[in-house]
Each structure stands twice: as C-alpha cells, then as structure tokens.
Amino acid sequence: MTEETLPAAKDRSLSGWQLSKLHTFEVAARHESFAKAADELSLTPSAVSHSINQIEAQLGIQLFLRSHRKVELTSEGQRVFWALRASLQTLSQEILDIKNQALSGPLTLYSRPSIAQCWIVPALADFAQRFPAIKLSVLTGNEYINFHRTGIDLAIYFDATPSPQLHNQYLMDESITPVCSPAYARQFNLAGQPEHLSRCMLLHDQQAWSYDSGTDEWHSWAQHFGLNLDTSAGLGFDRADLAMTAAIHHAGVAMGRRRLVQKKLDSGELIAPFGGMELKCDQHYYISTLSDRHWPKIEAFTLWLKALAADDARFRGAAPG
C-alpha cells in the first residue's frame, strides 16, 4: 500500500475498532517485524500485515515502509508509535497508582546487602505481623538503581549525598569502631591498645559507600584518632557483613558499623577492644523513592523503618538523628 492509495481519515477521534488495531501496530512497531509481532500476539504474519493495512486505511496514514526483507516505520509511523507508547505508559502508571492506594499488594525494597542482612531482615517478622496484606520483596546490591526500569518502590542507601532526582528521607546516622573476636583481641593484646593494630590483619569493606571507597573507613578512623597506621594492606570485601563474618572467625580486625555489629557485640561473638574510640560517619542511611509515589504502603513501610531506627537508638542510649 502506498501513500497515494491511502484514503483520507474521516474522523478526528479514534473509534474502538481503531484502538484495538493499534495494539497490533504497537507490537509490530516495537519489533519492526511482522513475524516477531505475530509470535508475540499468537497470530500469523499475514494476519498482522492485514491488520496493519486496515489501520493504515482507516487512519489515512502510511505507518510502515515495506520491502522484501524488512519493514520499518515511516516518520509518521514513528510519531504515532511514540505517542502511543507515551499514552500506554501514562495509563499503566495511573492504574498502578490506583492499585497502590491501599495497604496491600506487592512492595519491593532495594537495600545495601549488609543493612538488609544485619538490620532489616531480623526485624521483618514485626512488619509482616503489622501489615499482613503487604507482600514485601527485598532485593540487595551495591549499585544505585533506576527506579523506572527495575520495578523497585523504595531503596535504602548509605552515603553522604543523596540523589537530587529522588525524594529522600533521613533514616539514621552511623558510627564506626574496630571489632574483632575475643580470641583475636587476646592473641594481639588489643584491649585498650590501638597501637597494636600495626601487627594485625585489617578487614575492609571496599564498597562502604561507593564502588571505590577502598580502605577509606580505616583511614578516616585512624586519622581522626591520630594513629600512624598503614591502612592500605589487609583483606578486602564488597560487603560490611562479610568483613564482620571474617572477624568473627579470627581473620583480623574489621571496621564495624555500629548499626550492623551491635547484635554481635551483645552476643559476645565480637568485641570492640578500644572502648570509646568510635567515629561518627559523614555518611548516613536514607530512604529514596520516586517523588510522585505517595502510596500508603510506601508510607507505612517508611514509618516502620523510622520507628525501628528510633527504637534502636533508644536501646543504645543514643538520641535518634
């Protein structure tokens, strides 16, 4: 079908029949292939081609250029495709917003692995009891995710500078102090003697707040307390809880984040051999969401996290931030 043979469209508004055929057009335009569109729609390629011919005739617009081996969108077809995709995305978002106006349904959290393992997951029984209709999924990773592409509803990050593109809420502060097993502390006579660290294996979370934070935690702590300590050596990990596990098994001294190691300190699996030598981090934990997602279940989970952080701080005798 050529542009000269297309009849002029009679009406400005789309009919229900035309709207139904636009679905076929959207699939064919996305693949730029009638054969692939046929596979997705469970039709034959000839049926897809026939539907496209019909919608072109109805609209009075040539949507595709056809050759023996391929089809491609015309400039008009590209405009229709972009408008259709934008409309479908808007409609999908509206439907999603409607569905999420209740305290029920799926909710996906993204978190740094260590804060999920050591702090969030142990408390989830309480959240499930309070909000049994919310189906929570927890995903972990060290990267900063794209909310639009991943299906994630909210994230917990640990950094000093939240993204200005997101809606961010402060969750809690953090502080660091060296931790090790009681046996390791006895072996190297560490109690109250940080100068003995020079003989120890240092354990590093090399992605504490970014992919290249390296040995910065140990360096910052040593510099703050005026210790001449070579922090460039030791064992490296990409998660704080792995460094903590290595410390429990006598591999060395880890730089412990207080929020993450407190339960291990309480149980006696780890000790903090240098007493009050604790450094408040410039970084803090914060909750990030898309600015337009004012969903009750996101708000409920956010308030639960903040209450958990406040209770955690009160338990330790510290004021919440």
Short mmCIF file of N, CA, C and O in Angstrom, two decimals, residues 124-223:
data_model
loop_
_atom_site.label_atom_id
_atom_site.label_comp_id
_atom_site.label_asym_id
_atom_site.label_seq_id
_atom_site.Cartn_x
_atom_site.Cartn_y
_atom_site.Cartn_z
N LEU A 124 11.84 -8.17 60.25
CA LEU A 124 10.71 -8.22 59.32
C LEU A 124 9.50 -8.97 59.85
O LEU A 124 8.38 -8.75 59.37
N ALA A 125 9.68 -9.84 60.82
CA ALA A 125 8.51 -10.53 61.39
C ALA A 125 7.53 -9.53 61.98
O ALA A 125 6.31 -9.70 61.86
N ASP A 126 8.07 -8.46 62.58
CA ASP A 126 7.20 -7.43 63.15
C ASP A 126 6.42 -6.71 62.05
O ASP A 126 5.21 -6.48 62.20
N PHE A 127 7.09 -6.37 60.94
CA PHE A 127 6.38 -5.70 59.84
C PHE A 127 5.30 -6.60 59.25
O PHE A 127 4.18 -6.16 59.00
N ALA A 128 5.61 -7.87 59.05
CA ALA A 128 4.64 -8.80 58.48
C ALA A 128 3.42 -8.96 59.39
O ALA A 128 2.29 -9.10 58.90
N GLN A 129 3.64 -8.91 60.69
CA GLN A 129 2.53 -9.02 61.63
C GLN A 129 1.66 -7.77 61.60
O GLN A 129 0.43 -7.84 61.69
N ARG A 130 2.28 -6.61 61.45
CA ARG A 130 1.54 -5.36 61.43
C ARG A 130 0.81 -5.14 60.11
O ARG A 130 -0.28 -4.56 60.08
N PHE A 131 1.41 -5.57 58.99
CA PHE A 131 0.83 -5.31 57.67
C PHE A 131 0.79 -6.62 56.88
O PHE A 131 1.53 -6.79 55.91
N PRO A 132 -0.07 -7.54 57.26
CA PRO A 132 -0.08 -8.87 56.61
C PRO A 132 -0.51 -8.84 55.14
O PRO A 132 -0.20 -9.78 54.41
N ALA A 133 -1.20 -7.78 54.71
CA ALA A 133 -1.68 -7.72 53.32
C ALA A 133 -0.62 -7.17 52.36
O ALA A 133 -0.82 -7.19 51.14
N ILE A 134 0.49 -6.64 52.89
CA ILE A 134 1.57 -6.14 52.04
C ILE A 134 2.55 -7.28 51.76
O ILE A 134 3.08 -7.88 52.69
N LYS A 135 2.75 -7.54 50.50
CA LYS A 135 3.68 -8.62 50.10
C LYS A 135 5.04 -8.00 49.80
O LYS A 135 5.29 -7.50 48.70
N LEU A 136 5.93 -8.03 50.77
CA LEU A 136 7.23 -7.37 50.67
C LEU A 136 8.26 -8.27 50.00
O LEU A 136 8.36 -9.45 50.33
N SER A 137 9.01 -7.71 49.06
CA SER A 137 10.16 -8.38 48.46
C SER A 137 11.39 -7.52 48.73
O SER A 137 11.34 -6.30 48.59
N VAL A 138 12.49 -8.15 49.11
CA VAL A 138 13.73 -7.44 49.43
C VAL A 138 14.81 -7.85 48.43
O VAL A 138 15.14 -9.04 48.31
N LEU A 139 15.32 -6.87 47.70
CA LEU A 139 16.42 -7.09 46.75
C LEU A 139 17.64 -6.33 47.26
O LEU A 139 17.50 -5.27 47.89
N THR A 140 18.83 -6.85 47.01
CA THR A 140 20.04 -6.20 47.51
C THR A 140 21.07 -5.99 46.40
O THR A 140 21.08 -6.68 45.39
N GLY A 141 21.93 -5.01 46.62
CA GLY A 141 23.01 -4.72 45.70
C GLY A 141 23.74 -3.46 46.13
O GLY A 141 23.25 -2.70 46.98
N ASN A 142 24.89 -3.22 45.55
CA ASN A 142 25.70 -2.04 45.90
C ASN A 142 25.52 -0.88 44.92
O ASN A 142 25.98 0.23 45.19
N GLU A 143 24.88 -1.14 43.78
CA GLU A 143 24.75 -0.07 42.78
C GLU A 143 23.54 0.81 43.08
O GLU A 143 22.65 0.46 43.85
N TYR A 144 23.52 1.97 42.44
CA TYR A 144 22.39 2.89 42.54
C TYR A 144 21.45 2.57 41.38
O TYR A 144 21.83 2.69 40.22
N ILE A 145 20.23 2.18 41.69
CA ILE A 145 19.33 1.62 40.68
C ILE A 145 18.47 2.71 40.02
O ILE A 145 18.30 3.80 40.55
N ASN A 146 17.94 2.36 38.85
CA ASN A 146 16.98 3.20 38.14
C ASN A 146 15.58 2.72 38.52
O ASN A 146 15.16 1.63 38.12
N PHE A 147 14.86 3.52 39.28
CA PHE A 147 13.54 3.11 39.76
C PHE A 147 12.57 2.83 38.62
O PHE A 147 11.71 1.96 38.72
N HIS A 148 12.68 3.60 37.53
CA HIS A 148 11.73 3.46 36.43
C HIS A 148 11.90 2.12 35.72
O HIS A 148 10.95 1.60 35.15
N ARG A 149 13.08 1.56 35.71
CA ARG A 149 13.35 0.36 34.92
C ARG A 149 13.35 -0.93 35.73
O ARG A 149 13.29 -2.01 35.16
N THR A 150 13.41 -0.83 37.04
CA THR A 150 13.62 -2.04 37.84
C THR A 150 12.37 -2.52 38.57
O THR A 150 12.36 -3.63 39.08
N GLY A 151 11.33 -1.72 38.65
CA GLY A 151 10.15 -2.12 39.40
C GLY A 151 10.32 -2.01 40.90
O GLY A 151 9.51 -2.56 41.66
N ILE A 152 11.36 -1.32 41.35
CA ILE A 152 11.62 -1.15 42.78
C ILE A 152 10.85 0.08 43.29
O ILE A 152 10.79 1.11 42.62
N ASP A 153 10.26 -0.05 44.47
CA ASP A 153 9.41 1.02 45.01
C ASP A 153 10.17 1.97 45.93
O ASP A 153 9.89 3.17 45.94
N LEU A 154 11.11 1.46 46.71
CA LEU A 154 11.91 2.33 47.58
C LEU A 154 13.24 1.64 47.85
O LEU A 154 13.36 0.43 47.71
N ALA A 155 14.23 2.46 48.20
CA ALA A 155 15.58 1.94 48.41
C ALA A 155 16.17 2.55 49.67
O ALA A 155 15.82 3.67 50.06
N ILE A 156 17.07 1.81 50.29
CA ILE A 156 17.84 2.32 51.43
C ILE A 156 19.30 2.39 51.00
O ILE A 156 19.89 1.38 50.60
N TYR A 157 19.85 3.59 51.06
CA TYR A 157 21.25 3.81 50.68
C TYR A 157 22.04 4.28 51.89
O TYR A 157 21.48 4.76 52.88
N PHE A 158 23.35 4.16 51.77
CA PHE A 158 24.28 4.68 52.79
C PHE A 158 25.29 5.55 52.07
O PHE A 158 26.16 5.07 51.36
N ASP A 159 25.16 6.86 52.25
CA ASP A 159 26.03 7.79 51.53
C ASP A 159 25.89 9.16 52.18
O ASP A 159 25.05 9.38 53.05
N ALA A 160 26.73 10.08 51.74
CA ALA A 160 26.70 11.44 52.27
C ALA A 160 25.84 12.38 51.43
O ALA A 160 25.37 13.40 51.91
N THR A 161 25.64 12.03 50.14
CA THR A 161 24.96 12.94 49.22
C THR A 161 23.86 12.21 48.46
O THR A 161 24.11 11.59 47.43
N PRO A 162 22.62 12.24 48.96
CA PRO A 162 21.51 11.61 48.25
C PRO A 162 21.28 12.24 46.88
O PRO A 162 21.59 13.42 46.66
N SER A 163 20.73 11.46 45.97
CA SER A 163 20.45 11.95 44.62
C SER A 163 19.36 13.02 44.64
O SER A 163 18.28 12.79 45.20
N PRO A 164 19.60 14.18 44.02
CA PRO A 164 18.56 15.23 43.98
C PRO A 164 17.41 14.86 43.05
O PRO A 164 16.37 15.52 43.07
N GLN A 165 17.55 13.79 42.26
CA GLN A 165 16.50 13.37 41.35
C GLN A 165 15.41 12.56 42.05
O GLN A 165 14.37 12.28 41.46
N LEU A 166 15.66 12.19 43.32
CA LEU A 166 14.73 11.34 44.06
C LEU A 166 14.19 12.06 45.29
O LEU A 166 14.73 13.09 45.72
N HIS A 167 13.13 11.52 45.85
CA HIS A 167 12.63 12.00 47.13
C HIS A 167 13.35 11.21 48.23
O HIS A 167 13.21 9.99 48.31
N ASN A 168 14.12 11.90 49.06
CA ASN A 168 14.97 11.25 50.05
C ASN A 168 14.54 11.64 51.46
O ASN A 168 14.26 12.81 51.73
N GLN A 169 14.51 10.65 52.35
CA GLN A 169 14.20 10.89 53.75
C GLN A 169 15.31 10.30 54.63
O GLN A 169 15.72 9.15 54.43
N TYR A 170 15.77 11.09 55.57
CA TYR A 170 16.78 10.64 56.53
C TYR A 170 16.24 9.45 57.31
O TYR A 170 15.10 9.44 57.75
N LEU A 171 17.08 8.44 57.50
CA LEU A 171 16.69 7.28 58.31
C LEU A 171 17.47 7.24 59.62
O LEU A 171 16.87 7.26 60.70
N MET A 172 18.81 7.22 59.56
CA MET A 172 19.59 7.15 60.79
C MET A 172 21.06 7.40 60.50
O MET A 172 21.53 7.24 59.37
N ASP A 173 21.78 7.81 61.53
CA ASP A 173 23.22 8.03 61.45
C ASP A 173 23.96 6.71 61.64
O ASP A 173 23.38 5.68 61.95
N GLU A 174 25.26 6.79 61.47
CA GLU A 174 26.11 5.62 61.67
C GLU A 174 27.43 6.05 62.27
O GLU A 174 27.85 7.20 62.12
N SER A 175 28.08 5.14 62.99
CA SER A 175 29.42 5.37 63.52
C SER A 175 30.22 4.09 63.36
O SER A 175 29.66 3.01 63.20
N ILE A 176 31.53 4.24 63.37
CA ILE A 176 32.40 3.10 63.15
C ILE A 176 33.39 2.93 64.29
O ILE A 176 33.83 3.92 64.89
N THR A 177 33.72 1.68 64.55
CA THR A 177 34.73 1.35 65.56
C THR A 177 35.29 -0.03 65.22
O THR A 177 34.56 -0.89 64.71
N PRO A 178 36.57 -0.27 65.46
CA PRO A 178 37.14 -1.59 65.15
C PRO A 178 36.51 -2.69 66.01
O PRO A 178 36.23 -2.50 67.20
N VAL A 179 36.31 -3.86 65.38
CA VAL A 179 35.75 -5.01 66.09
C VAL A 179 36.54 -6.26 65.69
O VAL A 179 37.07 -6.35 64.58
N CYS A 180 36.58 -7.22 66.60
CA CYS A 180 37.25 -8.49 66.33
C CYS A 180 36.72 -9.53 67.29
O CYS A 180 35.92 -9.24 68.18
N SER A 181 37.15 -10.75 67.11
CA SER A 181 36.74 -11.81 68.04
C SER A 181 37.50 -11.66 69.35
O SER A 181 38.61 -11.10 69.38
N PRO A 182 36.92 -12.12 70.47
CA PRO A 182 37.66 -12.06 71.74
C PRO A 182 39.01 -12.78 71.67
O PRO A 182 40.00 -12.29 72.23
N ALA A 183 39.05 -13.91 70.94
CA ALA A 183 40.31 -14.66 70.85
C ALA A 183 41.37 -13.87 70.10
O ALA A 183 42.55 -13.88 70.48
N TYR A 184 40.95 -13.16 69.05
CA TYR A 184 41.91 -12.37 68.28
C TYR A 184 42.44 -11.21 69.12
O TYR A 184 43.63 -10.87 69.07
N ALA A 185 41.54 -10.59 69.90
CA ALA A 185 41.96 -9.49 70.77
C ALA A 185 42.98 -9.97 71.79
O ALA A 185 43.96 -9.26 72.10
N ARG A 186 42.77 -11.15 72.33
CA ARG A 186 43.74 -11.70 73.31
C ARG A 186 45.07 -12.03 72.62
O ARG A 186 46.15 -11.77 73.18
N GLN A 187 45.00 -12.60 71.43
CA GLN A 187 46.21 -13.00 70.72
C GLN A 187 47.14 -11.83 70.46
O GLN A 187 48.37 -11.94 70.59
N PHE A 188 46.55 -10.66 70.14
CA PHE A 188 47.37 -9.49 69.80
C PHE A 188 47.35 -8.42 70.89
O PHE A 188 47.81 -7.31 70.67
N ASN A 189 46.81 -8.79 72.07
CA ASN A 189 46.81 -7.88 73.22
C ASN A 189 46.26 -6.50 72.82
O ASN A 189 46.90 -5.46 73.03
N LEU A 190 45.03 -6.51 72.27
CA LEU A 190 44.46 -5.29 71.71
C LEU A 190 43.71 -4.43 72.73
O LEU A 190 43.54 -3.23 72.49
N ALA A 191 43.24 -4.99 73.82
CA ALA A 191 42.36 -4.26 74.73
C ALA A 191 43.00 -2.94 75.17
O ALA A 191 44.02 -2.92 75.87
N GLY A 192 42.37 -1.83 74.72
CA GLY A 192 42.83 -0.50 75.10
C GLY A 192 44.15 -0.10 74.49
O GLY A 192 44.74 0.92 74.90
N GLN A 193 44.67 -0.84 73.53
CA GLN A 193 45.98 -0.54 72.95
C GLN A 193 45.89 -0.52 71.41
O GLN A 193 46.34 -1.45 70.74
N PRO A 194 45.34 0.52 70.83
CA PRO A 194 45.16 0.57 69.38
C PRO A 194 46.48 0.57 68.61
O PRO A 194 46.50 0.24 67.43
N GLU A 195 47.58 0.93 69.28
CA GLU A 195 48.87 0.91 68.58
C GLU A 195 49.27 -0.52 68.15
O GLU A 195 50.07 -0.70 67.23
N HIS A 196 48.65 -1.52 68.78
CA HIS A 196 48.95 -2.90 68.41
C HIS A 196 48.28 -3.32 67.10
O HIS A 196 48.55 -4.42 66.61
N LEU A 197 47.44 -2.46 66.58
CA LEU A 197 46.80 -2.76 65.28
C LEU A 197 47.83 -2.92 64.17
O LEU A 197 47.55 -3.57 63.15
N SER A 198 48.98 -2.33 64.31
CA SER A 198 50.01 -2.43 63.26
C SER A 198 50.45 -3.87 63.03
O SER A 198 51.02 -4.18 61.99
N ARG A 199 50.17 -4.74 63.99
CA ARG A 199 50.55 -6.15 63.85
C ARG A 199 49.39 -7.01 63.37
O ARG A 199 49.54 -8.22 63.21
N CYS A 200 48.23 -6.39 63.14
CA CYS A 200 47.01 -7.14 62.84
C CYS A 200 46.65 -7.12 61.36
O CYS A 200 47.12 -6.26 60.60
N MET A 201 45.79 -8.06 60.97
CA MET A 201 45.20 -8.06 59.64
C MET A 201 43.95 -7.18 59.67
O MET A 201 43.03 -7.41 60.45
N LEU A 202 43.96 -6.13 58.83
CA LEU A 202 42.80 -5.25 58.75
C LEU A 202 41.82 -5.78 57.71
O LEU A 202 42.21 -6.21 56.61
N LEU A 203 40.54 -5.74 58.04
CA LEU A 203 39.48 -6.23 57.17
C LEU A 203 38.68 -5.03 56.66
O LEU A 203 38.18 -4.24 57.46
N HIS A 204 38.56 -4.92 55.34
CA HIS A 204 37.99 -3.72 54.72
C HIS A 204 36.69 -4.02 53.98
O HIS A 204 36.61 -4.99 53.23
N ASP A 205 35.68 -3.16 54.17
CA ASP A 205 34.53 -3.10 53.25
C ASP A 205 34.92 -2.10 52.18
O ASP A 205 34.88 -0.88 52.40
N GLN A 206 35.29 -2.58 51.00
CA GLN A 206 35.82 -1.70 49.96
C GLN A 206 34.74 -0.97 49.17
O GLN A 206 35.04 -0.16 48.30
N GLN A 207 33.47 -1.27 49.48
CA GLN A 207 32.37 -0.55 48.86
C GLN A 207 31.42 -0.02 49.94
O GLN A 207 30.21 -0.12 49.83
N ALA A 208 32.04 0.57 50.95
CA ALA A 208 31.25 1.03 52.10
C ALA A 208 30.17 2.02 51.69
O ALA A 208 29.03 1.95 52.15
N TRP A 209 30.53 2.98 50.84
CA TRP A 209 29.53 3.94 50.36
C TRP A 209 29.67 4.23 48.87
O TRP A 209 28.94 5.03 48.32
N SER A 210 30.62 3.60 48.22
CA SER A 210 30.74 3.72 46.77
C SER A 210 31.60 2.58 46.28
O SER A 210 32.17 1.82 47.07
N TYR A 211 31.68 2.44 44.95
CA TYR A 211 32.48 1.35 44.40
C TYR A 211 33.97 1.51 44.66
O TYR A 211 34.74 0.57 44.55
N ASP A 212 34.41 2.70 45.01
CA ASP A 212 35.84 2.94 45.17
C ASP A 212 36.18 3.49 46.55
O ASP A 212 37.16 4.19 46.71
N SER A 213 35.37 3.18 47.57
CA SER A 213 35.70 3.68 48.91
C SER A 213 36.93 2.98 49.49
O SER A 213 37.56 3.49 50.40
N GLY A 214 37.26 1.80 48.95
CA GLY A 214 38.52 1.15 49.28
C GLY A 214 38.75 0.98 50.77
O GLY A 214 37.96 0.37 51.48
N THR A 215 39.85 1.55 51.25
CA THR A 215 40.21 1.45 52.67
C THR A 215 39.87 2.73 53.43
O THR A 215 40.44 3.00 54.49
N ASP A 216 38.94 3.52 52.90
CA ASP A 216 38.65 4.84 53.47
C ASP A 216 38.13 4.77 54.91
O ASP A 216 38.41 5.67 55.71
N GLU A 217 37.36 3.74 55.24
CA GLU A 217 36.84 3.65 56.61
C GLU A 217 37.99 3.57 57.62
O GLU A 217 38.01 4.33 58.60
N TRP A 218 38.91 2.67 57.40
CA TRP A 218 40.05 2.54 58.31
C TRP A 218 40.91 3.80 58.31
O TRP A 218 41.37 4.26 59.36
N HIS A 219 41.12 4.36 57.12
CA HIS A 219 41.95 5.57 57.03
C HIS A 219 41.32 6.73 57.81
O HIS A 219 42.03 7.44 58.57
N SER A 220 40.02 6.93 57.66
CA SER A 220 39.34 8.03 58.36
C SER A 220 39.41 7.84 59.87
O SER A 220 39.66 8.80 60.62
N TRP A 221 39.18 6.60 60.31
CA TRP A 221 39.21 6.33 61.75
C TRP A 221 40.61 6.55 62.32
O TRP A 221 40.77 7.21 63.36
N ALA A 222 41.62 6.02 61.66
CA ALA A 222 43.00 6.16 62.15
C ALA A 222 43.43 7.62 62.18
O ALA A 222 44.07 8.09 63.13
N GLN A 223 43.08 8.37 61.13
CA GLN A 223 43.45 9.78 61.06
C GLN A 223 42.77 10.58 62.17
O GLN A 223 43.38 11.45 62.79
#
